[in-house]
JSON list of C-alpha atoms in Angstrom, two decimals:
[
{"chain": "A", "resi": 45, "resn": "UNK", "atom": "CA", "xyz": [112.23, -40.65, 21.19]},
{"chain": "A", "resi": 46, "resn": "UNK", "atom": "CA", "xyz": [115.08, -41.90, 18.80]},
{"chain": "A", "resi": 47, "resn": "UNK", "atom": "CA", "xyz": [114.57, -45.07, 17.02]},
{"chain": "A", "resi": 48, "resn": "UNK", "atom": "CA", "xyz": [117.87, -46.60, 16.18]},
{"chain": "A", "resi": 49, "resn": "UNK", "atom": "CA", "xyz": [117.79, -49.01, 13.64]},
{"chain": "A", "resi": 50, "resn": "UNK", "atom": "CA", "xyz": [120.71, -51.15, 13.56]},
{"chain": "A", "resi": 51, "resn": "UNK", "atom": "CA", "xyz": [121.47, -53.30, 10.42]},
{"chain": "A", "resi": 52, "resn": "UNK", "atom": "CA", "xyz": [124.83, -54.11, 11.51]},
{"chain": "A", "resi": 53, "resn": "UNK", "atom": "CA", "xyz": [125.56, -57.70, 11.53]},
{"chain": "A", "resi": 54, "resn": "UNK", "atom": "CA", "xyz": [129.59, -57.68, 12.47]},
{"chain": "A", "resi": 55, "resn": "UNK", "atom": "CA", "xyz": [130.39, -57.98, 15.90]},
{"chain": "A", "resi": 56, "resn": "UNK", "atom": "CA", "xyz": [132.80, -55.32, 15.83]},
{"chain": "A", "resi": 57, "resn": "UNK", "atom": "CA", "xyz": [131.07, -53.11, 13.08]},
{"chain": "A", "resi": 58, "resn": "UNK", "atom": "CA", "xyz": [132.34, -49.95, 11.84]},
{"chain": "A", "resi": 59, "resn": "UNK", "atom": "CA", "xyz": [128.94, -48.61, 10.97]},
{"chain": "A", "resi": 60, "resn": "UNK", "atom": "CA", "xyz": [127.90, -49.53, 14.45]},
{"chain": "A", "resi": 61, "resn": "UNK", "atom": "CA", "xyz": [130.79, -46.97, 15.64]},
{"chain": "A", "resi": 62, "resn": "UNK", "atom": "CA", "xyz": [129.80, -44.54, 13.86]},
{"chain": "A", "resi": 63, "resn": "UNK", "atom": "CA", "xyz": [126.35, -44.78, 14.84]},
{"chain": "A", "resi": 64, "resn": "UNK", "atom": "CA", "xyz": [127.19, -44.87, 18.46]},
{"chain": "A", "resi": 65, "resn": "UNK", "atom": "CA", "xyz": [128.95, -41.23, 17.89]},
{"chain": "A", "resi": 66, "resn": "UNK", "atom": "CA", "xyz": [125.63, -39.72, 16.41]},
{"chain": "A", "resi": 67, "resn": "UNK", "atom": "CA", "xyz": [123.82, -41.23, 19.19]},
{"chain": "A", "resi": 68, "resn": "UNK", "atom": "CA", "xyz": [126.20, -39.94, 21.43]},
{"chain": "A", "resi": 69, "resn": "UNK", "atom": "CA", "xyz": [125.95, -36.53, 19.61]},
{"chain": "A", "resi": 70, "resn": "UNK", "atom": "CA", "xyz": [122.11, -36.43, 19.08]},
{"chain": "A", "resi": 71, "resn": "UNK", "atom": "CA", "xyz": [121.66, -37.49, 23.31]},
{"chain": "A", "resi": 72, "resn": "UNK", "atom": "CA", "xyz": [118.87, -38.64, 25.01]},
{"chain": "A", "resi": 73, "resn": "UNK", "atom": "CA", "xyz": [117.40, -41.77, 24.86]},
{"chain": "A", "resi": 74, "resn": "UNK", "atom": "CA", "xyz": [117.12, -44.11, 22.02]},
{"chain": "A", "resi": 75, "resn": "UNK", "atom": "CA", "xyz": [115.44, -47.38, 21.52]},
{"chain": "A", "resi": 76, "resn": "UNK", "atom": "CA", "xyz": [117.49, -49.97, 19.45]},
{"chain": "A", "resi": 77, "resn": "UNK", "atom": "CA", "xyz": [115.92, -52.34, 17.39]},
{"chain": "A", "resi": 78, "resn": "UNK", "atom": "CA", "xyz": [118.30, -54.46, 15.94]},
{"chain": "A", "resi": 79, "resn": "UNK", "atom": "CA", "xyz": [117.56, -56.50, 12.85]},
{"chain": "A", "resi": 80, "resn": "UNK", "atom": "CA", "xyz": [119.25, -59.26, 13.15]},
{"chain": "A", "resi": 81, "resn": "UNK", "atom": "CA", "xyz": [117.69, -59.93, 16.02]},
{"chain": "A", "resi": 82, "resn": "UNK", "atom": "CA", "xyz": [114.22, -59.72, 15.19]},
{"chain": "A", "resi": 83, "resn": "UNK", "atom": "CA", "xyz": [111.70, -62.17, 13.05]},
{"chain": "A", "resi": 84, "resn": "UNK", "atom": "CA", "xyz": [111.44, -59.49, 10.49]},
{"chain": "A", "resi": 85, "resn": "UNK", "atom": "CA", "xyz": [110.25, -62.06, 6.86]},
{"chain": "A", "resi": 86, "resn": "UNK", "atom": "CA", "xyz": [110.06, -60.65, 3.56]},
{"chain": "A", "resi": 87, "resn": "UNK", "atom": "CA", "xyz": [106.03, -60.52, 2.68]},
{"chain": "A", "resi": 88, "resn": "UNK", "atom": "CA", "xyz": [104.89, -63.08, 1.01]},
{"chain": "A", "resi": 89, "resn": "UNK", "atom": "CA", "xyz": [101.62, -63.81, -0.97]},
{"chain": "A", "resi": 90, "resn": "UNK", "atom": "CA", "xyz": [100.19, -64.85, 2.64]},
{"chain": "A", "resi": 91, "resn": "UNK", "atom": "CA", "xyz": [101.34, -62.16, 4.61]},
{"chain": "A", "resi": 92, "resn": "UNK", "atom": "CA", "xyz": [100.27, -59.40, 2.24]},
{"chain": "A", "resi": 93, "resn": "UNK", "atom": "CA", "xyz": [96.89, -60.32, 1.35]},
{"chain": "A", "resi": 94, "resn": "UNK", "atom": "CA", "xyz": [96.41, -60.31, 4.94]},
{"chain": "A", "resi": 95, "resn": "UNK", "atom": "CA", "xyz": [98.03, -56.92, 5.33]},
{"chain": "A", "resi": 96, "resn": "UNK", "atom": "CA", "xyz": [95.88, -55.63, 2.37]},
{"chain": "A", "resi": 97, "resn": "UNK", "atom": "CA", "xyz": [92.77, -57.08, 4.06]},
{"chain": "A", "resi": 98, "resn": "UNK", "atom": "CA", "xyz": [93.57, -55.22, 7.07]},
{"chain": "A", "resi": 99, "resn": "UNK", "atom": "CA", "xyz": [94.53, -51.53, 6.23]},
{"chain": "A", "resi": 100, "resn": "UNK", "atom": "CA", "xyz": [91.60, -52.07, 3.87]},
{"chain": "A", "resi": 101, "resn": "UNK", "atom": "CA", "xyz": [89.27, -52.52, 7.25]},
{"chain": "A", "resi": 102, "resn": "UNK", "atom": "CA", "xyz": [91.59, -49.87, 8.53]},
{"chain": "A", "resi": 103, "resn": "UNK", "atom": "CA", "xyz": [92.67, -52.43, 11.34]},
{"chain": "A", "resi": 104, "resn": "UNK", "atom": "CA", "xyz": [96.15, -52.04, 12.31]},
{"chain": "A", "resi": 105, "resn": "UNK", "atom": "CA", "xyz": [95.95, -53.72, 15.65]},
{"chain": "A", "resi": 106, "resn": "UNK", "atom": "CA", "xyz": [97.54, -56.80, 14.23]},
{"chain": "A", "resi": 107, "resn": "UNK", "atom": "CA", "xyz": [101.04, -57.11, 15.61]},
{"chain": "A", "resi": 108, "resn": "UNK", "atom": "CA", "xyz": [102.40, -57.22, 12.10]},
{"chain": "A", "resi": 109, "resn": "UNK", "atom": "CA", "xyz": [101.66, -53.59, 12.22]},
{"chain": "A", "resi": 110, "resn": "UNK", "atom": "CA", "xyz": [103.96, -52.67, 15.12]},
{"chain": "A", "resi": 111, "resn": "UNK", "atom": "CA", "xyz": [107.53, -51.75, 13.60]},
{"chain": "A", "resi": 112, "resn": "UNK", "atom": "CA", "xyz": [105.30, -49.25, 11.17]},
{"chain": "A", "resi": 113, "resn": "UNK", "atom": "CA", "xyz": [103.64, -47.85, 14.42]},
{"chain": "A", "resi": 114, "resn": "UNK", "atom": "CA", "xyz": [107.02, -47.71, 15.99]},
{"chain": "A", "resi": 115, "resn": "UNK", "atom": "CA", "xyz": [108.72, -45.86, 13.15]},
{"chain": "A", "resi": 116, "resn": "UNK", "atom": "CA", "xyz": [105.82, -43.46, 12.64]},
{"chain": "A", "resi": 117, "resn": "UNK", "atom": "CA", "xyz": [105.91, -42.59, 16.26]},
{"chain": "A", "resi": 118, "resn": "UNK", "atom": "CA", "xyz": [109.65, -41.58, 16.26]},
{"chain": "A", "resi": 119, "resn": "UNK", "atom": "CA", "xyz": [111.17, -37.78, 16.85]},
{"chain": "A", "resi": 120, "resn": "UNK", "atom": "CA", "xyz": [114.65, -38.83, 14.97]},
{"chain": "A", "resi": 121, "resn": "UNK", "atom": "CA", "xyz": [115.42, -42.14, 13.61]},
{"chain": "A", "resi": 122, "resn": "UNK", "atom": "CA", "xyz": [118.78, -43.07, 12.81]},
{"chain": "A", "resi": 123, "resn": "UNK", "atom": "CA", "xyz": [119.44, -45.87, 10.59]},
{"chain": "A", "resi": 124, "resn": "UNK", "atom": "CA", "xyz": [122.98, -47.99, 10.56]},
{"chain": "A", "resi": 125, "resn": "UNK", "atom": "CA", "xyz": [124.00, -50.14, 7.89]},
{"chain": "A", "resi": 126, "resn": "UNK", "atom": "CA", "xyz": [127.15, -51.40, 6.33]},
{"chain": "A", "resi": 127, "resn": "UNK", "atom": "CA", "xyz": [127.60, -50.49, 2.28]},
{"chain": "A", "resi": 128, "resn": "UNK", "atom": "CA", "xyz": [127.43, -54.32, 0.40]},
{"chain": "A", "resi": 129, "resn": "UNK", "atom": "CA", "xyz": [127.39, -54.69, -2.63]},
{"chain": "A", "resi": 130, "resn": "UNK", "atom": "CA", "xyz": [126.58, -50.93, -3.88]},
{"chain": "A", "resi": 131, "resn": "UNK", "atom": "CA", "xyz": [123.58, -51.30, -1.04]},
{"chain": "A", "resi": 132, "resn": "UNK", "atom": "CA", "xyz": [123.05, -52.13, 2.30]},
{"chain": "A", "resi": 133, "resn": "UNK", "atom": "CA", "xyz": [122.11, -55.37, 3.89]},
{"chain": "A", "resi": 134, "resn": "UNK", "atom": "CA", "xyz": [118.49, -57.38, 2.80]},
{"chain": "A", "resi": 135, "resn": "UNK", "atom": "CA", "xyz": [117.43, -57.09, 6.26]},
{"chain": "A", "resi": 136, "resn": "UNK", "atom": "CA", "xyz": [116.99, -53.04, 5.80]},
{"chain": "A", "resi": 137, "resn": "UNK", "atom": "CA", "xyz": [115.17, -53.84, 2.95]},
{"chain": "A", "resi": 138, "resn": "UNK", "atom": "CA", "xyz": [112.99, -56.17, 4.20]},
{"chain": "A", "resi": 139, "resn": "UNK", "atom": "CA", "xyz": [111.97, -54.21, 7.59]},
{"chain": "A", "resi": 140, "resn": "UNK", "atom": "CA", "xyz": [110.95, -51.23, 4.77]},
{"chain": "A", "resi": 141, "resn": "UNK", "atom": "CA", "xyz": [108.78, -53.75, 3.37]},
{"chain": "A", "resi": 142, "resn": "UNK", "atom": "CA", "xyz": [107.35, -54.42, 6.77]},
{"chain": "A", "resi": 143, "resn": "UNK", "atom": "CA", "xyz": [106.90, -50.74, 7.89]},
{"chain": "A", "resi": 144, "resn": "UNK", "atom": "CA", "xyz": [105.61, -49.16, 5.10]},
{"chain": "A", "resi": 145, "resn": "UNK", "atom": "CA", "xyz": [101.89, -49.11, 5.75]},
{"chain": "A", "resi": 146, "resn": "UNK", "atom": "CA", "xyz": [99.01, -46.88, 4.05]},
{"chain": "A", "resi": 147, "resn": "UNK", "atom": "CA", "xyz": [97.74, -45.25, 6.75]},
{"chain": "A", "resi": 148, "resn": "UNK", "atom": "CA", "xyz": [100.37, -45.67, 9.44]},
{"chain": "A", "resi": 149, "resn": "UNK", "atom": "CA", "xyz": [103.63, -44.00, 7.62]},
{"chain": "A", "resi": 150, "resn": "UNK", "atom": "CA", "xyz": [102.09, -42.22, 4.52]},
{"chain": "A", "resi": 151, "resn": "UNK", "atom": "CA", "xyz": [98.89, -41.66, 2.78]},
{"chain": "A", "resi": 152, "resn": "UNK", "atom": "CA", "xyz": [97.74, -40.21, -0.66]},
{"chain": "A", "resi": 153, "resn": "UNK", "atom": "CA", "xyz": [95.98, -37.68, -1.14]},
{"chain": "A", "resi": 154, "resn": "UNK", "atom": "CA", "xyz": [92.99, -37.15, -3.58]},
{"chain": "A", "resi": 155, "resn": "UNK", "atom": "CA", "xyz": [95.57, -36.10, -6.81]},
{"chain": "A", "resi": 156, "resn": "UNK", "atom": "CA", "xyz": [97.33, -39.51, -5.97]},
{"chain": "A", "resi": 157, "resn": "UNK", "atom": "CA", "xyz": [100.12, -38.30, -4.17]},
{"chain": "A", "resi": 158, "resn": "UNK", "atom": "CA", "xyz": [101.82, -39.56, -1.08]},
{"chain": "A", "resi": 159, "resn": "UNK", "atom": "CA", "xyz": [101.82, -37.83, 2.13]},
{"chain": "A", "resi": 160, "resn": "UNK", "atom": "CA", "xyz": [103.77, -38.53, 4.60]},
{"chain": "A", "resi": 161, "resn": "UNK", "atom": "CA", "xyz": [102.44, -39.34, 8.14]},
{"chain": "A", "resi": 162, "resn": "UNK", "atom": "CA", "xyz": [106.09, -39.69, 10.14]},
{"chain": "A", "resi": 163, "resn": "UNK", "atom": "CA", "xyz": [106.61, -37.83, 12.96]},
{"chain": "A", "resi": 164, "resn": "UNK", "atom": "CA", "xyz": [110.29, -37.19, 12.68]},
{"chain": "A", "resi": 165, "resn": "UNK", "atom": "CA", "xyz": [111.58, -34.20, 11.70]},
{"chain": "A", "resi": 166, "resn": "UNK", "atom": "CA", "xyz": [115.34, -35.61, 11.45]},
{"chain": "A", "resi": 167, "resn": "UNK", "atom": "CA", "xyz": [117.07, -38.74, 10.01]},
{"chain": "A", "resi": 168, "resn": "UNK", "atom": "CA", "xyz": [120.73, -39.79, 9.76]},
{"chain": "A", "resi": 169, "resn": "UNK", "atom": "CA", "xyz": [121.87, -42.55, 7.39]},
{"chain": "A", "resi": 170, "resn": "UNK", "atom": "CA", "xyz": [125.35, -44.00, 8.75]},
{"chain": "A", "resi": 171, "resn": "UNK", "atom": "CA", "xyz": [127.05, -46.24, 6.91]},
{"chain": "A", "resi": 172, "resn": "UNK", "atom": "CA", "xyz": [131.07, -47.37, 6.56]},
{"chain": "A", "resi": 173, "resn": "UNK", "atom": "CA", "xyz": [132.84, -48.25, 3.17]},
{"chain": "A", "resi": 174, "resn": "UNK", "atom": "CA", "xyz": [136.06, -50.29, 2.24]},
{"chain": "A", "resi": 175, "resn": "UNK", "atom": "CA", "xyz": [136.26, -48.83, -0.79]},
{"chain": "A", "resi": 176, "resn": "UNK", "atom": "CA", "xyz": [134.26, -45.35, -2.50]},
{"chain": "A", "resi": 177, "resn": "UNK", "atom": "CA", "xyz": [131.29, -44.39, -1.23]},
{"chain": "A", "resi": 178, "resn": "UNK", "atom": "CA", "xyz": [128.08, -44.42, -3.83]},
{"chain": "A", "resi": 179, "resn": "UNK", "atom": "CA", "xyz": [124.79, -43.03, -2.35]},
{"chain": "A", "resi": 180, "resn": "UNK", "atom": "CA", "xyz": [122.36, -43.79, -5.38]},
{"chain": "A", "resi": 181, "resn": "UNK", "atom": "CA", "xyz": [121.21, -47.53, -3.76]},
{"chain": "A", "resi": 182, "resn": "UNK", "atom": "CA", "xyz": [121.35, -46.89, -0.37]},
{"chain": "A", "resi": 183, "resn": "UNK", "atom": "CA", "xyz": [121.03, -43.52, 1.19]},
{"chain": "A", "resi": 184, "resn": "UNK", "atom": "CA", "xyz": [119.78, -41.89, -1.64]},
{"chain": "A", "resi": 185, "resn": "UNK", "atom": "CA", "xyz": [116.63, -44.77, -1.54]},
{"chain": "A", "resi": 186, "resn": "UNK", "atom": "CA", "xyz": [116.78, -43.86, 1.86]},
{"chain": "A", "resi": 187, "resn": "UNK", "atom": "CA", "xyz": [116.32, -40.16, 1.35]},
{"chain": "A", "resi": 188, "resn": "UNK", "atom": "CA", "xyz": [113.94, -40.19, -1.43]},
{"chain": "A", "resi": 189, "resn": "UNK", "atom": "CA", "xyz": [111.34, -42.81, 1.10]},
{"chain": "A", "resi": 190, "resn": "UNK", "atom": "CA", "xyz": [111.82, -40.15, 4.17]},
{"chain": "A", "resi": 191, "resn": "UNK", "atom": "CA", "xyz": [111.02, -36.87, 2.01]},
{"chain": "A", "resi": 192, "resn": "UNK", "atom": "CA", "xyz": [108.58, -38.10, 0.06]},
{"chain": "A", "resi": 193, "resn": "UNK", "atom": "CA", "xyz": [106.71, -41.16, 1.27]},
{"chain": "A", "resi": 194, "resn": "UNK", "atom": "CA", "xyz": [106.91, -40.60, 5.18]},
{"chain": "A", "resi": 195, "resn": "UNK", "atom": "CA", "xyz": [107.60, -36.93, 5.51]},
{"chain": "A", "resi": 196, "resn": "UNK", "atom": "CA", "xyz": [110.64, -36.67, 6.82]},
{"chain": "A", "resi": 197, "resn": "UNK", "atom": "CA", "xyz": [111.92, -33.37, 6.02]},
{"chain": "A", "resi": 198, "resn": "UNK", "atom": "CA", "xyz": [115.67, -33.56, 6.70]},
{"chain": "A", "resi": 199, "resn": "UNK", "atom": "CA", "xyz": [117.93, -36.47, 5.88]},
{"chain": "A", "resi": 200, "resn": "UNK", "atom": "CA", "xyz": [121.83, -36.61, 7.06]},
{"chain": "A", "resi": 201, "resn": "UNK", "atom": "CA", "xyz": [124.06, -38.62, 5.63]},
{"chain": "A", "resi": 202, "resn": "UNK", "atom": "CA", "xyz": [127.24, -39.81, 7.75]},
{"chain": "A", "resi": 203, "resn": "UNK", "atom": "CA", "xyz": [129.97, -41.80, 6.27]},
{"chain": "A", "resi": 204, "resn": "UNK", "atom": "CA", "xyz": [133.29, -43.07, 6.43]},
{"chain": "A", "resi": 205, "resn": "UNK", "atom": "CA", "xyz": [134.59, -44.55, 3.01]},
{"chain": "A", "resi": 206, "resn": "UNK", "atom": "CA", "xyz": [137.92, -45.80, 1.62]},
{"chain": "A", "resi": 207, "resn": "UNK", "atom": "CA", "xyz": [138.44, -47.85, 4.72]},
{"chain": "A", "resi": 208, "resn": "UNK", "atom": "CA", "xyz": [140.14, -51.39, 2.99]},
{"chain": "A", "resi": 209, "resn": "UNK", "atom": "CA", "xyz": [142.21, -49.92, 0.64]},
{"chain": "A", "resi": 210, "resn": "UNK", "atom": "CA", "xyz": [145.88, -50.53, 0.47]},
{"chain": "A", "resi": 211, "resn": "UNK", "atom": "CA", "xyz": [147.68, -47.51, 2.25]},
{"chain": "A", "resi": 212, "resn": "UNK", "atom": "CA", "xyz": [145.09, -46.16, 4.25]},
{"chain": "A", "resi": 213, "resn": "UNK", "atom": "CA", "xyz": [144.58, -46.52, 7.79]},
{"chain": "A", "resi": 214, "resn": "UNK", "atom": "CA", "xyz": [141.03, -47.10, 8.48]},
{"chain": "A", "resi": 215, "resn": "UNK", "atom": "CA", "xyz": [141.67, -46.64, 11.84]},
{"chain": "A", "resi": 216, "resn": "UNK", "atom": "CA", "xyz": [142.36, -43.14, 11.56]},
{"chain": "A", "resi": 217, "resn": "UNK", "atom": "CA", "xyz": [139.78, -42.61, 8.95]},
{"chain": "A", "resi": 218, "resn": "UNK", "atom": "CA", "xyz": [137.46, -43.60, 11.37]},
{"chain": "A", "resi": 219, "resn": "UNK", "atom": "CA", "xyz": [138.88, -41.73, 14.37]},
{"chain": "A", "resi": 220, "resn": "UNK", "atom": "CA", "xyz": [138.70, -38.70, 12.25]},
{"chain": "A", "resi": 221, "resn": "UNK", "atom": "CA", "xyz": [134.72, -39.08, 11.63]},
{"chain": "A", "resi": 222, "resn": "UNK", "atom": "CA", "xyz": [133.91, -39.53, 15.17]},
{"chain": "A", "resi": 223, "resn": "UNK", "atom": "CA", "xyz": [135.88, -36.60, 16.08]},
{"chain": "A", "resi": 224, "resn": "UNK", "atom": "CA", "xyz": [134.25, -34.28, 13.34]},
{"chain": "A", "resi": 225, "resn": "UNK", "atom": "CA", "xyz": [130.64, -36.16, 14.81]},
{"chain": "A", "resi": 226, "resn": "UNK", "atom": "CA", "xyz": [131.63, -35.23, 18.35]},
{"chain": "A", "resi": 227, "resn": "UNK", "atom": "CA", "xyz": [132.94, -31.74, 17.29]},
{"chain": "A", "resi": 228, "resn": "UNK", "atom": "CA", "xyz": [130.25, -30.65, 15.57]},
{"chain": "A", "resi": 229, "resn": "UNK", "atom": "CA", "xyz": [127.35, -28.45, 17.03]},
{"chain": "A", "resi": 230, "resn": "UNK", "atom": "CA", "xyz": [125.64, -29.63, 14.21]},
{"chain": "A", "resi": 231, "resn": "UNK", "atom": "CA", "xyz": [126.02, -33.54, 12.37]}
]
């Protein structure tokens, strides 16, 4: 199964076409889970000492432990979200606070170390631009969580950048990405 995560807030989101061309490209069936429409909440003191008491029972029956289950459980996951302000959107960041659970998406070991305990073997990062595209804050936090916290061994990065600035059609910029998605036997 493919988890699509969409952080795409815009009605008529760039990312969000993008996303729809790896989907296309990856086929099969996906499960969207949309953040913006979920009652995803940044943890608080409350929800975390709860959380804390839990994995510490090793009780993860509590519904708060359902988007880590879901995201463990996943062949690919592909993840959409819009490049603000160097970033992506709060609400990405807040459903990696929610999923990352000791014992559900990574471990440690007895040196300390994480281990990851994804199932996925694959995961593309989409994301649009208006202006140059910097990876550090958002697909390369991305890529360093899948590799070495939940054991994702291969990360994909898809992007389409320079898209609002004066003289370029972004159009056509996009066009040409979903045509090199589409063409390609590999993403």
């Amino acid at each position: 199964m493919t988890l699509y995560i969409n952080c795409c807030v815009r009605e008529e989101s760039r990312t969000e076409r993008l996303a729809q061309a790896v989907l296309q490209k990856l086929g099969g069936d996906f499960t969207e889970l949309n953040l913006y429409n979920e009652n995803l909440k940044p943890l608080d003191g409350e929800m975390l000492n709860k959380r804390t008491a839990l994995i510490e029972q090793g009780d993860y029956s509590d519904p708060m432990f359902d988007y880590a289950k879901q995201f463990a459980s996943a062949d690919t996951i592909v993840i959409a979200a819009p490049y603000w302000d160097l970033s992506f959107p709060a609400s990405l960041k807040t459903y990696i606070e929610n999923i990352y659970v000791t014992g559900i998406v990574s471990a440690y070991n007895e040196s300390g170390l994480p281990v990851g305990l994804c199932k996925a073997t694959e995961l593309y990062y989409v994301t649009t631009a208006g202006g140059p595209y910097d990876p550090t804050y958002s697909y390369g936090y991305i890529e360093s969580l899948a590799k070495n916290f939940f054991g994702i061994p291969e990360t994909h990065l898809v992007k389409a950048e320079m898209l609002d600035i004066i003289g370029n059609n972004a159009e056509e910029i996009l066009n040409q990405e979903v045509s090199r998605i589409l063409g390609n036997a590999i993403l």
